[in-house]
Coordinates of C-alpha atoms and ligand atoms in Angstrom, one line a residue:
M1 CA 19.6 -15.8 1.6
L2 CA 20.4 -14.1 -1.8
L3 CA 20.0 -10.9 -3.4
T4 CA 21.5 -10.0 -6.9
I5 CA 21.5 -6.7 -8.5
R6 CA 22.3 -6.4 -12.2
T7 CA 22.9 -3.7 -14.5
T8 CA 23.3 -3.0 -18.3
H9 CA 24.6 0.5 -17.9
Q10 CA 27.9 0.8 -19.8
P11 CA 30.5 0.0 -18.8
A12 CA 28.4 -2.3 -16.5
T13 CA 31.5 -2.9 -14.3
D14 CA 31.1 0.4 -12.9
L15 CA 28.6 -1.4 -10.5
G16 CA 31.6 -2.4 -8.8
Y17 CA 32.6 1.3 -8.0
L18 CA 29.1 2.1 -7.1
L19 CA 29.1 -0.7 -4.5
G20 CA 32.6 -0.3 -3.5
K21 CA 33.4 -3.9 -4.0
N22 CA 35.9 -4.9 -6.6
P23 CA 34.2 -7.3 -9.3
A24 CA 37.4 -9.3 -9.6
R25 CA 37.3 -10.8 -6.1
A26 CA 34.7 -12.0 -3.6
Q27 CA 34.7 -10.5 -0.3
S28 CA 33.3 -11.8 3.1
F29 CA 32.0 -9.7 6.1
E30 CA 31.4 -10.9 9.6
L31 CA 28.2 -9.8 11.1
A32 CA 26.7 -10.5 14.5
F33 CA 24.4 -13.2 13.0
G34 CA 26.6 -14.6 10.4
A35 CA 28.4 -13.9 7.3
A36 CA 27.7 -11.8 4.2
H37 CA 29.6 -12.5 1.0
V38 CA 29.8 -10.3 -2.1
F39 CA 30.8 -11.6 -5.4
Y40 CA 29.9 -11.2 -8.9
P41 CA 28.4 -14.0 -11.1
E42 CA 29.0 -12.0 -14.3
A43 CA 31.2 -9.0 -15.0
G44 CA 31.2 -7.8 -18.4
D45 CA 31.0 -4.4 -20.1
D46 CA 27.6 -4.8 -21.3
A47 CA 26.1 -6.6 -18.3
C48 CA 27.2 -7.0 -14.6
T49 CA 25.6 -8.7 -11.6
A50 CA 26.7 -8.5 -8.0
A51 CA 25.4 -10.9 -5.5
L52 CA 25.0 -10.5 -1.6
L53 CA 24.8 -13.8 0.0
L54 CA 23.9 -14.1 3.5
D55 CA 24.9 -17.0 5.6
V56 CA 22.9 -16.6 8.8
D57 CA 24.5 -18.8 11.6
P58 CA 21.4 -20.0 13.5
V59 CA 23.7 -21.5 16.3
G60 CA 25.5 -18.2 16.8
L61 CA 22.3 -16.4 17.2
V62 CA 20.9 -18.6 19.8
R63 CA 24.2 -18.2 21.8
G64 CA 24.2 -14.4 21.4
S65 CA 20.6 -13.6 22.1
G66 CA 19.1 -16.2 24.2
T67 CA 15.8 -16.1 22.5
L68 CA 15.9 -18.9 20.1
D69 CA 12.4 -20.1 19.0
Q70 CA 11.8 -17.2 16.3
Y71 CA 15.2 -17.7 14.6
V72 CA 15.2 -21.5 14.3
N73 CA 13.1 -21.9 11.0
D74 CA 13.3 -20.1 7.7
R75 CA 15.7 -17.4 9.0
P76 CA 18.7 -18.9 7.3
Y77 CA 17.5 -18.7 3.8
A78 CA 14.6 -16.3 3.4
A79 CA 15.0 -12.7 3.0
S80 CA 14.1 -10.8 6.2
S81 CA 15.4 -8.0 8.4
F82 CA 18.8 -9.8 8.6
L83 CA 19.2 -9.1 4.7
S84 CA 18.3 -5.1 5.5
V85 CA 20.9 -5.2 8.1
A86 CA 23.6 -6.7 5.8
I87 CA 22.8 -4.2 3.2
S88 CA 23.1 -1.3 5.6
R89 CA 26.3 -2.7 6.9
V90 CA 28.1 -4.1 3.9
L91 CA 26.9 -1.7 1.3
R92 CA 26.5 1.4 3.4
S93 CA 28.1 4.0 1.1
A94 CA 26.2 2.7 -1.9
M95 CA 22.9 2.8 0.0
A96 CA 24.0 6.5 1.1
G97 CA 24.5 7.3 -2.4
T98 CA 28.1 8.2 -2.1
C99 CA 30.9 6.9 -4.3
R100 CA 34.5 7.9 -4.4
D101 CA 35.5 6.9 -7.7
R102 CA 32.3 7.6 -9.5
P103 CA 30.5 10.3 -7.5
E104 CA 28.2 11.3 -10.4
L105 CA 27.0 7.7 -11.3
A106 CA 25.8 7.4 -7.7
T107 CA 23.2 9.8 -8.3
T108 CA 22.3 8.9 -11.9
P109 CA 19.4 6.7 -12.9
I110 CA 20.7 3.5 -14.3
P111 CA 18.9 0.3 -15.5
L112 CA 18.8 -2.0 -12.6
T113 CA 17.2 -5.5 -11.9
A114 CA 17.1 -6.9 -8.2
R115 CA 16.3 -10.2 -7.7
L116 CA 15.4 -11.6 -4.3
A117 CA 15.7 -15.6 -4.4
S118 CA 13.2 -16.1 -1.6
V119 CA 11.2 -13.6 0.2
P120 CA 8.4 -14.7 2.6
V121 CA 5.2 -12.6 1.7
R122 CA 2.2 -12.5 3.9
G123 CA -0.5 -11.3 1.6
G124 CA 0.6 -12.6 -1.5
E125 CA 1.7 -11.1 -4.8
G126 CA -1.0 -8.4 -4.5
F127 CA 0.7 -7.1 -1.4
L128 CA 4.1 -7.2 -3.3
R129 CA 2.6 -5.2 -6.0
R130 CA 1.1 -2.7 -3.5
L131 CA 4.6 -2.0 -2.0
F132 CA 6.8 -1.8 -5.0
E133 CA 4.6 -0.5 -8.0
P134 CA 3.6 2.7 -6.5
L135 CA 7.5 3.4 -6.5
G136 CA 7.6 2.6 -10.0
Y137 CA 9.2 -0.9 -10.2
E138 CA 8.2 -3.4 -12.6
L139 CA 7.7 -6.5 -10.5
S140 CA 7.4 -10.1 -11.5
A141 CA 7.0 -12.7 -8.6
E142 CA 6.9 -16.4 -8.7
R143 CA 5.6 -18.4 -5.9
L144 CA 7.8 -21.0 -4.9
P145 CA 6.7 -24.7 -4.2
L146 CA 7.0 -26.0 -0.7
D147 CA 9.3 -28.7 -1.8
E148 CA 10.8 -28.8 -5.4
T149 CA 10.9 -32.7 -5.1
R150 CA 7.4 -33.0 -3.8
P151 CA 5.1 -31.0 -6.0
E152 CA 1.9 -32.6 -4.5
W153 CA 2.6 -30.6 -1.2
G154 CA 1.7 -27.3 -3.3
D155 CA 2.9 -23.8 -2.8
S156 CA 4.8 -22.1 0.0
R157 CA 4.4 -18.5 1.1
Y158 CA 7.9 -17.8 -0.4
F159 CA 8.1 -15.9 -3.5
A160 CA 11.2 -15.4 -6.0
V161 CA 11.0 -11.6 -6.7
T162 CA 12.4 -9.5 -9.7
L163 CA 12.2 -5.6 -9.6
A164 CA 13.2 -3.8 -12.7
T165 CA 13.8 0.0 -12.7
T166 CA 15.9 2.6 -13.9
R167 CA 17.0 4.9 -11.0
P168 CA 20.1 5.7 -8.8
L169 CA 21.4 2.4 -7.0
S170 CA 21.0 4.4 -3.8
E171 CA 17.1 4.5 -4.1
L172 CA 17.1 0.7 -5.0
L173 CA 19.1 -0.3 -1.9
T174 CA 17.0 2.0 0.4
H175 CA 13.8 0.8 -0.8
L176 CA 14.9 -3.0 -0.3
Y177 CA 16.2 -1.8 3.1
V178 CA 12.9 -0.6 4.3
L179 CA 10.5 -2.8 2.5
I180 CA 11.9 -6.5 3.0
P181 CA 11.2 -6.5 6.6
V182 CA 7.8 -5.1 6.0
L183 CA 7.2 -8.3 3.7
D184 CA 8.5 -10.6 6.3
N185 CA 5.9 -11.3 9.2
A186 CA 8.5 -12.7 11.7
K187 CA 9.9 -10.9 14.6
H188 CA 12.5 -8.4 13.4
Y189 CA 16.0 -8.6 14.2
W190 CA 16.0 -5.2 15.5
V191 CA 13.3 -2.5 16.5
D192 CA 14.6 0.0 18.6
D193 CA 13.7 3.4 19.7
D194 CA 15.8 5.0 17.1
E195 CA 13.9 2.8 14.2
V196 CA 11.4 5.6 13.8
E197 CA 14.2 7.9 13.0
K198 CA 15.9 5.4 10.7
L199 CA 12.5 4.8 9.1
L200 CA 11.8 8.5 8.5
R201 CA 15.5 9.1 7.4
H202 CA 15.4 6.2 4.8
G203 CA 11.8 7.1 3.8
E204 CA 12.7 10.6 2.9
G205 CA 11.5 11.6 -0.5
W206 CA 9.2 8.5 -1.2
L207 CA 7.5 7.2 1.9
P208 CA 5.3 10.3 2.7
E209 CA 3.9 10.0 -0.8
H210 CA 3.4 6.0 -0.6
P211 CA -0.3 5.1 -0.5
E212 CA 0.8 2.2 1.8
R213 CA 3.0 4.6 4.2
A214 CA 1.0 3.6 7.2
L215 CA 1.0 0.0 6.4
I216 CA 4.7 0.2 5.8
A217 CA 5.3 2.1 9.1
R218 CA 3.1 -0.5 11.1
R219 CA 5.0 -3.5 9.7
Y220 CA 8.5 -2.0 9.8
L221 CA 8.0 -1.1 13.5
K222 CA 6.4 -4.5 14.1
H223 CA 4.7 -4.9 17.5
R224 CA 5.9 -1.6 18.9
H225 CA 2.6 0.5 18.8
S226 CA 3.8 3.7 20.4
L227 CA 6.6 3.8 17.7
V228 CA 4.1 3.1 15.0
R229 CA 1.9 5.9 16.1
D230 CA 4.7 8.4 16.3
A231 CA 5.9 7.4 12.9
I232 CA 2.5 7.8 11.3
S233 CA 1.8 11.1 12.9
R234 CA 5.0 12.3 11.5
L235 CA 4.7 10.7 7.9
V236 CA 1.4 12.5 7.5
T237 CA 2.1 16.1 7.0
A238 CA -0.9 17.7 5.6
E239 CA -4.2 16.7 7.1
E240 CA -6.1 14.8 4.9
P241 CA -9.9 14.2 4.8
G242 CA -10.4 10.9 6.6
E243 CA -7.1 10.8 8.2
E244 CA -8.8 11.7 11.7
E245 CA -11.0 8.6 11.3
N246 CA -7.9 6.5 10.3
T247 CA -6.0 7.4 13.4
A248 CA -9.0 6.6 15.6
S249 CA -9.5 3.3 13.8
H250 CA -5.8 2.5 13.9
D251 CA -5.6 3.1 17.6
A252 CA -8.3 0.4 18.3
E253 CA -6.9 -1.7 15.5
E254 CA -3.5 -1.9 17.2
Q255 CA -5.0 -3.6 20.1
A256 CA -6.5 -6.3 18.2
V257 CA -3.7 -8.9 17.6
E258 CA -2.0 -9.3 14.4
R259 CA -4.2 -6.9 12.5
T260 CA -1.8 -5.5 9.9
V261 CA -4.4 -4.2 7.2
S262 CA -6.0 -1.0 8.2
L263 CA -9.7 -0.3 7.9
N264 CA -9.1 2.2 5.0
E265 CA -7.4 -0.4 3.1
Q266 CA -9.8 -3.1 3.7
R267 CA -12.5 -0.7 2.6
L268 CA -10.8 0.3 -0.7
Q269 CA -10.1 -3.4 -1.4
A270 CA -13.7 -4.2 -0.8
V271 CA -14.8 -1.6 -3.1
V272 CA -12.1 -2.7 -5.9
D273 CA -13.4 -6.3 -5.4
A274 CA -17.0 -5.2 -5.9
L275 CA -16.0 -3.1 -8.9
K276 CA -14.4 -6.4 -10.3
A277 CA -17.4 -8.5 -9.7
S278 CA -19.5 -5.9 -11.6
C279 CA -17.4 -6.5 -14.7
A280 CA -17.3 -2.7 -15.0
A281 CA -14.7 -1.1 -17.4
R282 CA -15.8 2.5 -17.3
V283 CA -15.9 3.9 -13.6
L284 CA -16.5 7.0 -11.6
D285 CA -15.0 7.7 -8.1
L286 CA -17.6 10.4 -6.8
G287 CA -16.0 12.4 -4.0
C288 CA -12.6 11.0 -4.8
G289 CA -10.8 13.1 -2.3
E290 CA -7.2 13.0 -2.7
G291 CA -7.4 10.0 -5.0
N292 CA -6.8 7.0 -2.4
L293 CA -9.1 4.8 -4.6
L294 CA -8.0 6.1 -7.9
R295 CA -4.4 5.2 -7.3
R296 CA -5.8 1.6 -6.9
L297 CA -8.0 1.8 -9.7
I298 CA -5.4 2.8 -12.3
R299 CA -3.6 -0.4 -11.5
E300 CA -6.4 -2.4 -12.7
P301 CA -5.7 -2.8 -16.5
H302 CA -9.2 -3.9 -17.2
L303 CA -10.4 -0.5 -16.3
T304 CA -10.6 1.6 -19.6
E305 CA -12.1 4.9 -18.3
I306 CA -11.6 6.1 -14.7
V307 CA -13.1 9.5 -13.6
G308 CA -12.6 11.1 -10.3
V309 CA -15.0 13.8 -9.2
D310 CA -14.8 16.2 -6.3
V311 CA -16.1 19.5 -5.3
A312 CA -12.9 20.4 -3.4
H313 CA -10.4 21.8 -5.9
R314 CA -7.3 21.4 -3.5
S315 CA -8.2 17.7 -3.0
L316 CA -8.2 17.2 -6.9
E317 CA -4.7 18.9 -7.0
I318 CA -3.2 16.7 -4.4
A319 CA -4.9 13.6 -6.1
A320 CA -3.4 14.6 -9.2
E321 CA 0.1 15.0 -7.6
K322 CA -0.1 11.6 -5.7
L323 CA -1.3 10.0 -8.9
K324 CA 1.7 11.7 -10.6
L325 CA -0.6 12.5 -13.6
D326 CA 2.1 14.9 -15.3
R327 CA 4.5 12.0 -15.4
M328 CA 2.3 9.2 -16.1
H329 CA 2.9 7.1 -19.2
E330 CA 0.5 8.1 -22.0
A331 CA -1.2 5.0 -22.3
K332 CA -2.3 5.0 -18.7
R333 CA -2.8 8.9 -18.6
N334 CA -5.4 8.5 -21.4
R335 CA -7.3 6.2 -18.9
I336 CA -7.9 8.6 -16.2
R337 CA -9.6 12.0 -15.7
L338 CA -10.3 14.3 -12.7
L339 CA -13.4 16.6 -12.8
H340 CA -14.2 19.3 -10.8
G341 CA -18.1 18.9 -9.7
S342 CA -20.7 18.6 -7.2
L343 CA -22.5 15.5 -6.6
V344 CA -25.8 17.5 -5.8
Y345 CA -26.3 18.7 -9.2
R346 CA -27.0 16.9 -12.4
D347 CA -24.0 16.6 -14.6
R348 CA -23.9 15.2 -18.1
R349 CA -20.3 14.4 -18.0
L350 CA -21.2 11.6 -15.5
E351 CA -23.7 9.9 -17.8
G352 CA -23.1 6.4 -19.3
F353 CA -20.7 4.6 -16.9
D354 CA -20.7 1.0 -15.9
A355 CA -20.2 1.7 -12.2
A356 CA -19.7 4.5 -9.7
A357 CA -17.9 4.2 -6.1
V358 CA -19.0 6.7 -3.6
V359 CA -16.7 5.9 -0.6
E360 CA -17.1 7.8 2.6
V361 CA -19.0 10.7 1.0
I362 CA -22.6 10.6 1.7
E363 CA -22.1 11.4 5.6
H364 CA -20.6 14.7 4.4
L365 CA -23.7 15.8 2.9
D366 CA -26.3 17.7 5.0
P367 CA -29.2 15.3 5.1
P368 CA -31.4 17.8 3.2
R369 CA -29.0 17.7 0.2
L370 CA -29.3 13.8 0.0
A371 CA -32.4 13.9 -2.2
A372 CA -30.4 16.1 -4.6
F373 CA -27.4 13.8 -4.6
E374 CA -30.0 10.8 -5.2
R375 CA -31.4 12.5 -8.2
A376 CA -27.9 13.5 -9.6
V377 CA -26.5 9.9 -9.2
F378 CA -29.7 7.6 -9.5
A379 CA -32.0 9.4 -11.9
S380 CA -29.3 11.4 -14.0
A381 CA -25.9 9.7 -14.2
R382 CA -27.5 6.3 -13.7
P383 CA -24.4 4.1 -13.7
G384 CA -25.1 0.2 -13.8
T385 CA -23.5 -0.4 -10.3
V386 CA -23.4 2.2 -7.5
I387 CA -21.1 1.1 -4.6
V388 CA -21.7 3.2 -1.5
T389 CA -19.6 3.0 1.8
T390 CA -20.4 5.0 5.0
P391 CA -19.5 4.5 8.6
N392 CA -21.8 2.0 10.6
A393 CA -22.5 4.3 13.8
E394 CA -23.2 1.2 15.7
Y395 CA -19.5 0.3 15.9
N396 CA -18.7 3.5 17.3
V397 CA -19.0 2.2 20.8
R398 CA -16.0 -0.1 20.0
W399 CA -13.5 2.7 19.3
P400 CA -11.9 3.1 22.6
S401 CA -10.7 6.7 21.6
L402 CA -14.0 8.1 20.5
P403 CA -16.1 10.0 23.1
A404 CA -19.7 8.7 23.2
G405 CA -22.0 10.6 21.0
R406 CA -19.1 12.0 18.7
F407 CA -18.8 11.2 15.1
R408 CA -15.6 9.8 13.8
H409 CA -14.8 12.9 11.6
R410 CA -15.6 16.6 12.4
D411 CA -16.8 17.1 9.0
H412 CA -19.5 14.2 9.2
R413 CA -23.1 15.5 9.3
F414 CA -24.5 12.3 10.2
E415 CA -23.5 8.5 10.7
W416 CA -26.0 5.8 10.2
T417 CA -26.8 2.5 11.8
R418 CA -27.2 -0.6 9.8
A419 CA -30.9 0.1 9.7
E420 CA -30.8 3.4 8.7
L421 CA -28.7 2.9 5.7
A422 CA -30.9 -0.1 4.7
E423 CA -34.0 2.2 4.9
W424 CA -32.5 4.8 2.9
A425 CA -30.9 2.5 0.3
N426 CA -34.0 0.3 -0.2
A427 CA -36.0 3.4 -0.8
V428 CA -33.5 4.8 -3.3
A429 CA -33.3 1.5 -5.1
A430 CA -37.1 1.0 -5.4
R431 CA -37.5 4.8 -6.6
H432 CA -35.0 4.4 -9.4
G433 CA -35.2 0.7 -10.6
Y434 CA -32.2 -0.5 -8.8
T435 CA -31.7 -3.6 -6.4
V436 CA -29.5 -3.3 -3.5
A437 CA -27.3 -5.6 -1.3
F438 CA -25.6 -4.9 1.9
H439 CA -22.1 -5.8 3.2
L440 CA -20.0 -5.1 6.3
V441 CA -16.2 -4.3 5.9
G442 CA -13.6 -4.5 8.8
P443 CA -13.7 -6.5 11.9
M444 CA -16.8 -8.1 12.7
D445 CA -18.5 -7.8 15.9
D446 CA -21.4 -10.0 16.8
E447 CA -23.5 -7.2 18.4
V448 CA -22.5 -4.0 16.5
G449 CA -21.5 -5.4 13.1
S450 CA -18.2 -3.9 11.3
P451 CA -17.0 -0.3 11.1
T452 CA -17.7 0.3 7.8
Q453 CA -21.1 -0.6 5.9
M454 CA -21.4 -0.9 2.1
A455 CA -24.4 -0.9 0.0
I456 CA -24.2 -2.3 -3.7
F457 CA -26.9 -1.1 -6.1
T458 CA -27.4 -2.7 -9.4
R459 CA -29.6 -1.2 -12.1
A460 CA -32.4 -3.6 -13.2
M461 CA -32.6 -4.4 -16.8
E462 CA -34.4 -1.8 -18.5
G463 CA -36.9 -2.0 -21.5
Ligands
SAH501 N1 -13.7 9.0 -1.3 C1 -12.5 9.5 -0.7 C2 -12.6 10.7 0.0 C3 -13.6 10.7 1.2 S1 -13.9 12.2 2.1 C4 -11.8 8.5 0.1 O1 -12.2 7.6 0.6 O2 -10.6 8.7 0.6 C5 -15.2 13.0 1.4 C6 -15.0 13.7 -0.1 O3 -16.2 14.1 -0.6 C7 -14.1 15.1 0.2 O4 -13.1 14.9 -0.8 C8 -15.2 16.0 -0.1 O5 -14.6 17.1 -0.8 C9 -16.1 15.3 -1.2 N2 -17.4 15.9 -1.2 C10 -18.3 16.4 -0.1 N3 -19.4 17.0 -0.7 C11 -19.3 16.7 -2.0 C12 -20.2 17.3 -3.0 N4 -21.4 17.7 -2.9 N5 -19.9 16.9 -4.4 C13 -18.7 16.4 -4.7 N6 -17.8 15.9 -3.7 C14 -18.1 16.3 -2.4

């Protein structure tokens, strides 16, 4: 397995100092699972590339561990937790950001391009983007064929991945160290009790802010549910709306085999998909909270205007921080706005949009206020499409951690069954000239349905 890191910082051969490896000679290191080689395919003043090549010894592994099956497949050539271990051993001081000969350079942002020759990716290119783009990487990914000599066999689940960025080398190495095992679905080479500490230490300064932090923790600490719970609770510092519900759902989820995508993510993805299907370009996120959906929407280039609305000032501030609005590139910044407003009052600023998402909001309204919400959204703002999600109360019996009769979040004023949502939504649609369709999101249960229900309203042609 091969990782290359290239810089055009000048003089580019300073990369040798940063890595603590002389560009003039190749070096090899013996690790428990094989050999790591560091060498420089190019080393000029204008550009310099370092390569870390890992030669995993499958036979040695088997001899050492006694557990052979999981290692006898792609382990020798695909990037995995072995590569992370090699980075942390062979490039230890570079990853820590220390450099004897160029101390100031170790903390200076420099142009870097990392290339992973072959990464197994469960979840495809979209998943790669969700991991690296929030960190500011420019990512390109190319899916590799199963066998180059046999194109008819089609594609594999391996990607060649290129990540371009300008940042200190230590940050790049740290991100790779944490995220490579997250991409890989195989059993990790390690996972020890102190992995939680390691994850938190290496995640410092970026992981708590990462929109996928829970998913990253779950996959990094693969198959160790008690560790995952510990890590997630320590990554979430401030309490967020919906977090309580997420914890409840995660507990249940962790018992389901091989569930790696949380309900929250599935729900947001379902909303993004529904928005795409509606062909909307100008969209509202009503009750946007801390911007979980907005962060995904801004990554959709076909959306030309994105407006988040919330009644909670503090939530909007957090959304602005998480979106990094103050540092956002101007072209992107011009596409997004946050508005302070209430959904139970008519608001002219919300008129004329193609679509609105109302994600996990209606259950926070007092039932007598629902009529005012209905007027504000369906009579006044009147977007072409309205996507409403809300808990399916029937599913609550399937959350082992939820006492009977309790709502999923203490601020919920009600939680509806599928029939109750249908009754409300059909009446709203009829009153305001919309049609409505219903969907379920999350693990499907024959009896009680899925944990989240979604109503998609489409405005009928007018005139
Ligand atoms: N849609 C977000 C947040 C859901 S929590 C997400 O999925 O992550 C519910 C949000 O609705 C909170 O941020 C709350 O402040 C907001 N909210 C509740 N009543 C509101 C009202 N009347 N007008 C606008 N926002 C409201």
